[in-house]
Amino acid sequence: MTPDSVGPFSRPILVERTLKTGQPVTVEANAEERAALARDFGLPGIARLTGTFRLSGSLHRLQVTGTVEAALTQTCVVTLEPFDGTVSEEVDVDFADQDAFAGTPAEDADIPDPIVNGRIDLGSLTAEFLALGLDPYPRKDGVAFETPAAEAEETPFAALQGLKGQGTEGGGG
């Protein structure tokens, strides 16, 4: 693990070697890494986290495609009970040599992720796509949020409506 790596799950790979083999690369988080990611993401647990990637391109311009899959436990926003679920996210990310876009303001271009010292970190990429795949409002299957009954709620206008109805009944003149 490099000192400047981000997050608890890091698998830096050498781009040149991986491009030469042409084989897919699979990274899997161990129990300690999964526990740390679960804490970071506010999850009760992550049972499995795997990223499978294929690299194409060159040492200076790289495309990484693949899939991130996880088995995890989330907390239902309605019942507050833990439940098991899965995440499957398609990955398609461009990388470029760190110096290729030097001096380019980020808002001026869609700047690819950097290739740093000939390496990219497939562990942090896996964690990033896990985060993107998490439902921000997870619910157990079959659980729906039910709003309180409207008639049970007394509003100021209901009292006025009652007074208005009393004034029209007498009819007098």
JSON list of C-alpha atoms in Angstrom, two decimals:
[
{"chain": "A", "resi": 1, "resn": "MET", "atom": "CA", "xyz": [0.00, 0.00, 0.00]},
{"chain": "A", "resi": 2, "resn": "THR", "atom": "CA", "xyz": [1.41, 3.34, -0.99]},
{"chain": "A", "resi": 3, "resn": "PRO", "atom": "CA", "xyz": [1.39, 6.21, 1.50]},
{"chain": "A", "resi": 4, "resn": "ASP", "atom": "CA", "xyz": [-0.68, 8.41, -0.84]},
{"chain": "A", "resi": 5, "resn": "SER", "atom": "CA", "xyz": [-3.31, 5.77, -1.63]},
{"chain": "A", "resi": 6, "resn": "VAL", "atom": "CA", "xyz": [-6.85, 6.71, -0.81]},
{"chain": "A", "resi": 7, "resn": "GLY", "atom": "CA", "xyz": [-9.09, 4.58, 1.35]},
{"chain": "A", "resi": 8, "resn": "PRO", "atom": "CA", "xyz": [-8.68, 1.23, 3.03]},
{"chain": "A", "resi": 9, "resn": "PHE", "atom": "CA", "xyz": [-8.79, -0.87, -0.19]},
{"chain": "A", "resi": 10, "resn": "SER", "atom": "CA", "xyz": [-5.77, -0.38, -2.44]},
{"chain": "A", "resi": 11, "resn": "ARG", "atom": "CA", "xyz": [-4.51, -2.62, -5.26]},
{"chain": "A", "resi": 12, "resn": "PRO", "atom": "CA", "xyz": [-2.08, -0.62, -7.39]},
{"chain": "A", "resi": 13, "resn": "ILE", "atom": "CA", "xyz": [-1.20, -2.40, -10.62]},
{"chain": "A", "resi": 14, "resn": "LEU", "atom": "CA", "xyz": [1.50, -1.75, -13.17]},
{"chain": "A", "resi": 15, "resn": "VAL", "atom": "CA", "xyz": [-0.27, -0.67, -16.38]},
{"chain": "A", "resi": 16, "resn": "GLU", "atom": "CA", "xyz": [2.49, -1.83, -18.76]},
{"chain": "A", "resi": 17, "resn": "ARG", "atom": "CA", "xyz": [2.60, -5.39, -17.40]},
{"chain": "A", "resi": 18, "resn": "THR", "atom": "CA", "xyz": [-1.20, -5.71, -17.35]},
{"chain": "A", "resi": 19, "resn": "LEU", "atom": "CA", "xyz": [-1.57, -4.41, -20.93]},
{"chain": "A", "resi": 20, "resn": "LYS", "atom": "CA", "xyz": [1.03, -6.91, -22.17]},
{"chain": "A", "resi": 21, "resn": "THR", "atom": "CA", "xyz": [-0.78, -9.91, -20.68]},
{"chain": "A", "resi": 22, "resn": "GLY", "atom": "CA", "xyz": [-4.16, -8.78, -22.02]},
{"chain": "A", "resi": 23, "resn": "GLN", "atom": "CA", "xyz": [-5.84, -10.77, -19.25]},
{"chain": "A", "resi": 24, "resn": "PRO", "atom": "CA", "xyz": [-8.65, -9.46, -17.03]},
{"chain": "A", "resi": 25, "resn": "VAL", "atom": "CA", "xyz": [-7.59, -8.40, -13.54]},
{"chain": "A", "resi": 26, "resn": "THR", "atom": "CA", "xyz": [-9.67, -9.34, -10.51]},
{"chain": "A", "resi": 27, "resn": "VAL", "atom": "CA", "xyz": [-9.25, -7.65, -7.14]},
{"chain": "A", "resi": 28, "resn": "GLU", "atom": "CA", "xyz": [-11.00, -8.83, -4.01]},
{"chain": "A", "resi": 29, "resn": "ALA", "atom": "CA", "xyz": [-11.19, -7.08, -0.65]},
{"chain": "A", "resi": 30, "resn": "ASN", "atom": "CA", "xyz": [-10.16, -9.10, 2.38]},
{"chain": "A", "resi": 31, "resn": "ALA", "atom": "CA", "xyz": [-12.11, -9.16, 5.67]},
{"chain": "A", "resi": 32, "resn": "GLU", "atom": "CA", "xyz": [-10.19, -6.23, 7.18]},
{"chain": "A", "resi": 33, "resn": "GLU", "atom": "CA", "xyz": [-10.64, -4.08, 4.07]},
{"chain": "A", "resi": 34, "resn": "ARG", "atom": "CA", "xyz": [-14.35, -4.92, 3.84]},
{"chain": "A", "resi": 35, "resn": "ALA", "atom": "CA", "xyz": [-14.85, -4.01, 7.52]},
{"chain": "A", "resi": 36, "resn": "ALA", "atom": "CA", "xyz": [-13.09, -0.66, 7.00]},
{"chain": "A", "resi": 37, "resn": "LEU", "atom": "CA", "xyz": [-15.14, 0.10, 3.88]},
{"chain": "A", "resi": 38, "resn": "ALA", "atom": "CA", "xyz": [-18.35, -0.82, 5.71]},
{"chain": "A", "resi": 39, "resn": "ARG", "atom": "CA", "xyz": [-17.46, 1.70, 8.42]},
{"chain": "A", "resi": 40, "resn": "ASP", "atom": "CA", "xyz": [-16.61, 4.36, 5.80]},
{"chain": "A", "resi": 41, "resn": "PHE", "atom": "CA", "xyz": [-19.92, 3.83, 3.99]},
{"chain": "A", "resi": 42, "resn": "GLY", "atom": "CA", "xyz": [-22.07, 3.45, 7.14]},
{"chain": "A", "resi": 43, "resn": "LEU", "atom": "CA", "xyz": [-23.00, -0.16, 6.38]},
{"chain": "A", "resi": 44, "resn": "PRO", "atom": "CA", "xyz": [-23.52, -2.95, 8.93]},
{"chain": "A", "resi": 45, "resn": "GLY", "atom": "CA", "xyz": [-21.26, -5.18, 6.82]},
{"chain": "A", "resi": 46, "resn": "ILE", "atom": "CA", "xyz": [-19.80, -6.19, 3.47]},
{"chain": "A", "resi": 47, "resn": "ALA", "atom": "CA", "xyz": [-19.60, -9.96, 2.97]},
{"chain": "A", "resi": 48, "resn": "ARG", "atom": "CA", "xyz": [-17.93, -9.87, -0.46]},
{"chain": "A", "resi": 49, "resn": "LEU", "atom": "CA", "xyz": [-16.41, -7.18, -2.70]},
{"chain": "A", "resi": 50, "resn": "THR", "atom": "CA", "xyz": [-14.85, -7.99, -6.06]},
{"chain": "A", "resi": 51, "resn": "GLY", "atom": "CA", "xyz": [-13.82, -5.92, -9.05]},
{"chain": "A", "resi": 52, "resn": "THR", "atom": "CA", "xyz": [-13.07, -7.54, -12.41]},
{"chain": "A", "resi": 53, "resn": "PHE", "atom": "CA", "xyz": [-11.43, -5.26, -14.97]},
{"chain": "A", "resi": 54, "resn": "ARG", "atom": "CA", "xyz": [-10.06, -5.30, -18.50]},
{"chain": "A", "resi": 55, "resn": "LEU", "atom": "CA", "xyz": [-7.50, -2.71, -19.57]},
{"chain": "A", "resi": 56, "resn": "SER", "atom": "CA", "xyz": [-7.10, -1.45, -23.13]},
{"chain": "A", "resi": 57, "resn": "GLY", "atom": "CA", "xyz": [-5.16, 1.36, -24.73]},
{"chain": "A", "resi": 58, "resn": "SER", "atom": "CA", "xyz": [-1.60, 2.48, -24.09]},
{"chain": "A", "resi": 59, "resn": "LEU", "atom": "CA", "xyz": [0.66, 3.53, -21.24]},
{"chain": "A", "resi": 60, "resn": "HIS", "atom": "CA", "xyz": [-0.41, 7.13, -21.78]},
{"chain": "A", "resi": 61, "resn": "ARG", "atom": "CA", "xyz": [-4.12, 6.73, -22.50]},
{"chain": "A", "resi": 62, "resn": "LEU", "atom": "CA", "xyz": [-5.99, 3.83, -20.91]},
{"chain": "A", "resi": 63, "resn": "GLN", "atom": "CA", "xyz": [-9.57, 2.59, -20.73]},
{"chain": "A", "resi": 64, "resn": "VAL", "atom": "CA", "xyz": [-10.67, 0.36, -17.86]},
{"chain": "A", "resi": 65, "resn": "THR", "atom": "CA", "xyz": [-13.94, -1.55, -18.21]},
{"chain": "A", "resi": 66, "resn": "GLY", "atom": "CA", "xyz": [-15.44, -4.20, -15.99]},
{"chain": "A", "resi": 67, "resn": "THR", "atom": "CA", "xyz": [-17.80, -4.89, -13.13]},
{"chain": "A", "resi": 68, "resn": "VAL", "atom": "CA", "xyz": [-17.82, -4.30, -9.39]},
{"chain": "A", "resi": 69, "resn": "GLU", "atom": "CA", "xyz": [-19.92, -6.74, -7.39]},
{"chain": "A", "resi": 70, "resn": "ALA", "atom": "CA", "xyz": [-20.67, -6.84, -3.69]},
{"chain": "A", "resi": 71, "resn": "ALA", "atom": "CA", "xyz": [-22.75, -8.75, -1.18]},
{"chain": "A", "resi": 72, "resn": "LEU", "atom": "CA", "xyz": [-23.53, -6.48, 1.74]},
{"chain": "A", "resi": 73, "resn": "THR", "atom": "CA", "xyz": [-25.83, -5.65, 4.61]},
{"chain": "A", "resi": 74, "resn": "GLN", "atom": "CA", "xyz": [-27.67, -2.34, 4.63]},
{"chain": "A", "resi": 75, "resn": "THR", "atom": "CA", "xyz": [-30.10, -0.75, 7.08]},
{"chain": "A", "resi": 76, "resn": "CYS", "atom": "CA", "xyz": [-33.69, -0.25, 5.90]},
{"chain": "A", "resi": 77, "resn": "VAL", "atom": "CA", "xyz": [-34.64, 3.44, 6.06]},
{"chain": "A", "resi": 78, "resn": "VAL", "atom": "CA", "xyz": [-38.24, 2.55, 6.97]},
{"chain": "A", "resi": 79, "resn": "THR", "atom": "CA", "xyz": [-37.91, -0.23, 9.55]},
{"chain": "A", "resi": 80, "resn": "LEU", "atom": "CA", "xyz": [-34.28, 0.43, 10.61]},
{"chain": "A", "resi": 81, "resn": "GLU", "atom": "CA", "xyz": [-33.69, -3.33, 10.34]},
{"chain": "A", "resi": 82, "resn": "PRO", "atom": "CA", "xyz": [-30.57, -4.71, 8.67]},
{"chain": "A", "resi": 83, "resn": "PHE", "atom": "CA", "xyz": [-31.07, -6.67, 5.44]},
{"chain": "A", "resi": 84, "resn": "ASP", "atom": "CA", "xyz": [-28.81, -8.36, 2.91]},
{"chain": "A", "resi": 85, "resn": "GLY", "atom": "CA", "xyz": [-28.49, -7.11, -0.62]},
{"chain": "A", "resi": 86, "resn": "THR", "atom": "CA", "xyz": [-26.17, -6.95, -3.60]},
{"chain": "A", "resi": 87, "resn": "VAL", "atom": "CA", "xyz": [-24.57, -4.27, -5.73]},
{"chain": "A", "resi": 88, "resn": "SER", "atom": "CA", "xyz": [-23.46, -4.73, -9.33]},
{"chain": "A", "resi": 89, "resn": "GLU", "atom": "CA", "xyz": [-21.98, -1.73, -11.12]},
{"chain": "A", "resi": 90, "resn": "GLU", "atom": "CA", "xyz": [-20.59, -1.52, -14.64]},
{"chain": "A", "resi": 91, "resn": "VAL", "atom": "CA", "xyz": [-17.24, 0.28, -14.85]},
{"chain": "A", "resi": 92, "resn": "ASP", "atom": "CA", "xyz": [-15.99, 2.33, -17.80]},
{"chain": "A", "resi": 93, "resn": "VAL", "atom": "CA", "xyz": [-13.25, 4.78, -16.81]},
{"chain": "A", "resi": 94, "resn": "ASP", "atom": "CA", "xyz": [-10.56, 6.55, -18.78]},
{"chain": "A", "resi": 95, "resn": "PHE", "atom": "CA", "xyz": [-7.08, 7.09, -17.39]},
{"chain": "A", "resi": 96, "resn": "ALA", "atom": "CA", "xyz": [-4.30, 9.25, -18.81]},
{"chain": "A", "resi": 97, "resn": "ASP", "atom": "CA", "xyz": [-0.68, 9.94, -18.04]},
{"chain": "A", "resi": 98, "resn": "GLN", "atom": "CA", "xyz": [-0.48, 12.31, -15.10]},
{"chain": "A", "resi": 99, "resn": "ASP", "atom": "CA", "xyz": [1.24, 15.02, -17.17]},
{"chain": "A", "resi": 100, "resn": "ALA", "atom": "CA", "xyz": [-1.09, 14.83, -20.19]},
{"chain": "A", "resi": 101, "resn": "PHE", "atom": "CA", "xyz": [-3.51, 17.43, -18.86]},
{"chain": "A", "resi": 102, "resn": "ALA", "atom": "CA", "xyz": [-1.20, 19.52, -16.69]},
{"chain": "A", "resi": 103, "resn": "GLY", "atom": "CA", "xyz": [-2.46, 23.10, -16.42]},
{"chain": "A", "resi": 104, "resn": "THR", "atom": "CA", "xyz": [-5.92, 22.27, -17.78]},
{"chain": "A", "resi": 105, "resn": "PRO", "atom": "CA", "xyz": [-8.68, 23.61, -15.54]},
{"chain": "A", "resi": 106, "resn": "ALA", "atom": "CA", "xyz": [-10.93, 20.75, -14.44]},
{"chain": "A", "resi": 107, "resn": "GLU", "atom": "CA", "xyz": [-14.07, 22.57, -15.56]},
{"chain": "A", "resi": 108, "resn": "ASP", "atom": "CA", "xyz": [-12.71, 22.97, -19.12]},
{"chain": "A", "resi": 109, "resn": "ALA", "atom": "CA", "xyz": [-12.46, 19.29, -19.95]},
{"chain": "A", "resi": 110, "resn": "ASP", "atom": "CA", "xyz": [-13.50, 15.85, -18.86]},
{"chain": "A", "resi": 111, "resn": "ILE", "atom": "CA", "xyz": [-10.12, 15.01, -17.42]},
{"chain": "A", "resi": 112, "resn": "PRO", "atom": "CA", "xyz": [-9.38, 11.29, -17.11]},
{"chain": "A", "resi": 113, "resn": "ASP", "atom": "CA", "xyz": [-8.16, 9.77, -13.86]},
{"chain": "A", "resi": 114, "resn": "PRO", "atom": "CA", "xyz": [-4.37, 9.91, -13.59]},
{"chain": "A", "resi": 115, "resn": "ILE", "atom": "CA", "xyz": [-1.89, 7.13, -14.29]},
{"chain": "A", "resi": 116, "resn": "VAL", "atom": "CA", "xyz": [0.67, 7.78, -11.55]},
{"chain": "A", "resi": 117, "resn": "ASN", "atom": "CA", "xyz": [4.19, 6.40, -12.02]},
{"chain": "A", "resi": 118, "resn": "GLY", "atom": "CA", "xyz": [2.83, 3.88, -14.53]},
{"chain": "A", "resi": 119, "resn": "ARG", "atom": "CA", "xyz": [0.26, 2.55, -12.06]},
{"chain": "A", "resi": 120, "resn": "ILE", "atom": "CA", "xyz": [-3.48, 2.74, -11.39]},
{"chain": "A", "resi": 121, "resn": "ASP", "atom": "CA", "xyz": [-5.26, 1.60, -8.22]},
{"chain": "A", "resi": 122, "resn": "LEU", "atom": "CA", "xyz": [-7.96, -0.95, -8.98]},
{"chain": "A", "resi": 123, "resn": "GLY", "atom": "CA", "xyz": [-8.80, -1.31, -5.27]},
{"chain": "A", "resi": 124, "resn": "SER", "atom": "CA", "xyz": [-9.80, 2.33, -4.88]},
{"chain": "A", "resi": 125, "resn": "LEU", "atom": "CA", "xyz": [-11.63, 2.14, -8.24]},
{"chain": "A", "resi": 126, "resn": "THR", "atom": "CA", "xyz": [-13.59, -0.85, -6.88]},
{"chain": "A", "resi": 127, "resn": "ALA", "atom": "CA", "xyz": [-14.47, 1.04, -3.68]},
{"chain": "A", "resi": 128, "resn": "GLU", "atom": "CA", "xyz": [-15.51, 4.11, -5.71]},
{"chain": "A", "resi": 129, "resn": "PHE", "atom": "CA", "xyz": [-17.94, 2.11, -7.84]},
{"chain": "A", "resi": 130, "resn": "LEU", "atom": "CA", "xyz": [-19.30, 0.32, -4.77]},
{"chain": "A", "resi": 131, "resn": "ALA", "atom": "CA", "xyz": [-20.11, 3.74, -3.31]},
{"chain": "A", "resi": 132, "resn": "LEU", "atom": "CA", "xyz": [-21.80, 4.78, -6.57]},
{"chain": "A", "resi": 133, "resn": "GLY", "atom": "CA", "xyz": [-23.91, 1.62, -6.55]},
{"chain": "A", "resi": 134, "resn": "LEU", "atom": "CA", "xyz": [-25.23, 1.98, -3.00]},
{"chain": "A", "resi": 135, "resn": "ASP", "atom": "CA", "xyz": [-28.87, 2.98, -2.67]},
{"chain": "A", "resi": 136, "resn": "PRO", "atom": "CA", "xyz": [-28.94, 6.15, -0.57]},
{"chain": "A", "resi": 137, "resn": "TYR", "atom": "CA", "xyz": [-32.37, 5.12, 0.81]},
{"chain": "A", "resi": 138, "resn": "PRO", "atom": "CA", "xyz": [-32.24, 1.33, 1.05]},
{"chain": "A", "resi": 139, "resn": "ARG", "atom": "CA", "xyz": [-35.44, -0.57, 1.81]},
{"chain": "A", "resi": 140, "resn": "LYS", "atom": "CA", "xyz": [-36.07, -4.21, 2.57]},
{"chain": "A", "resi": 141, "resn": "ASP", "atom": "CA", "xyz": [-38.07, -6.00, -0.12]},
{"chain": "A", "resi": 142, "resn": "GLY", "atom": "CA", "xyz": [-41.78, -5.52, 0.39]},
{"chain": "A", "resi": 143, "resn": "VAL", "atom": "CA", "xyz": [-41.42, -2.57, 2.79]},
{"chain": "A", "resi": 144, "resn": "ALA", "atom": "CA", "xyz": [-43.12, 0.66, 1.82]},
{"chain": "A", "resi": 145, "resn": "PHE", "atom": "CA", "xyz": [-43.16, 3.99, 3.59]},
{"chain": "A", "resi": 146, "resn": "GLU", "atom": "CA", "xyz": [-46.68, 4.85, 4.73]},
{"chain": "A", "resi": 147, "resn": "THR", "atom": "CA", "xyz": [-47.62, 8.43, 5.48]},
{"chain": "A", "resi": 148, "resn": "PRO", "atom": "CA", "xyz": [-49.76, 9.11, 8.54]},
{"chain": "A", "resi": 149, "resn": "ALA", "atom": "CA", "xyz": [-53.51, 9.25, 7.92]},
{"chain": "A", "resi": 150, "resn": "ALA", "atom": "CA", "xyz": [-54.55, 12.76, 6.83]},
{"chain": "A", "resi": 151, "resn": "GLU", "atom": "CA", "xyz": [-57.90, 12.76, 8.66]},
{"chain": "A", "resi": 152, "resn": "ALA", "atom": "CA", "xyz": [-56.21, 12.27, 12.00]},
{"chain": "A", "resi": 153, "resn": "GLU", "atom": "CA", "xyz": [-54.38, 15.55, 11.53]},
{"chain": "A", "resi": 154, "resn": "GLU", "atom": "CA", "xyz": [-56.21, 18.66, 12.80]},
{"chain": "A", "resi": 155, "resn": "THR", "atom": "CA", "xyz": [-55.31, 21.76, 10.80]},
{"chain": "A", "resi": 156, "resn": "PRO", "atom": "CA", "xyz": [-56.20, 25.41, 11.49]},
{"chain": "A", "resi": 157, "resn": "PHE", "atom": "CA", "xyz": [-58.24, 25.43, 8.28]},
{"chain": "A", "resi": 158, "resn": "ALA", "atom": "CA", "xyz": [-60.36, 22.49, 9.44]},
{"chain": "A", "resi": 159, "resn": "ALA", "atom": "CA", "xyz": [-61.57, 24.61, 12.41]},
{"chain": "A", "resi": 160, "resn": "LEU", "atom": "CA", "xyz": [-62.37, 27.52, 10.07]},
{"chain": "A", "resi": 161, "resn": "GLN", "atom": "CA", "xyz": [-64.24, 25.21, 7.72]},
{"chain": "A", "resi": 162, "resn": "GLY", "atom": "CA", "xyz": [-66.37, 24.05, 10.67]},
{"chain": "A", "resi": 163, "resn": "LEU", "atom": "CA", "xyz": [-67.21, 27.66, 11.62]},
{"chain": "A", "resi": 164, "resn": "LYS", "atom": "CA", "xyz": [-68.07, 28.53, 8.02]},
{"chain": "A", "resi": 165, "resn": "GLY", "atom": "CA", "xyz": [-70.45, 25.58, 7.84]},
{"chain": "A", "resi": 166, "resn": "GLN", "atom": "CA", "xyz": [-72.26, 26.76, 11.04]},
{"chain": "A", "resi": 167, "resn": "GLY", "atom": "CA", "xyz": [-72.77, 30.29, 9.69]},
{"chain": "A", "resi": 168, "resn": "THR", "atom": "CA", "xyz": [-74.67, 29.15, 6.54]},
{"chain": "A", "resi": 169, "resn": "GLU", "atom": "CA", "xyz": [-77.13, 26.84, 8.28]},
{"chain": "A", "resi": 170, "resn": "GLY", "atom": "CA", "xyz": [-79.18, 29.44, 10.22]},
{"chain": "A", "resi": 171, "resn": "GLY", "atom": "CA", "xyz": [-80.25, 31.35, 7.12]},
{"chain": "A", "resi": 172, "resn": "GLY", "atom": "CA", "xyz": [-82.00, 34.19, 9.17]},
{"chain": "A", "resi": 173, "resn": "GLY", "atom": "CA", "xyz": [-82.61, 37.68, 7.99]}
]
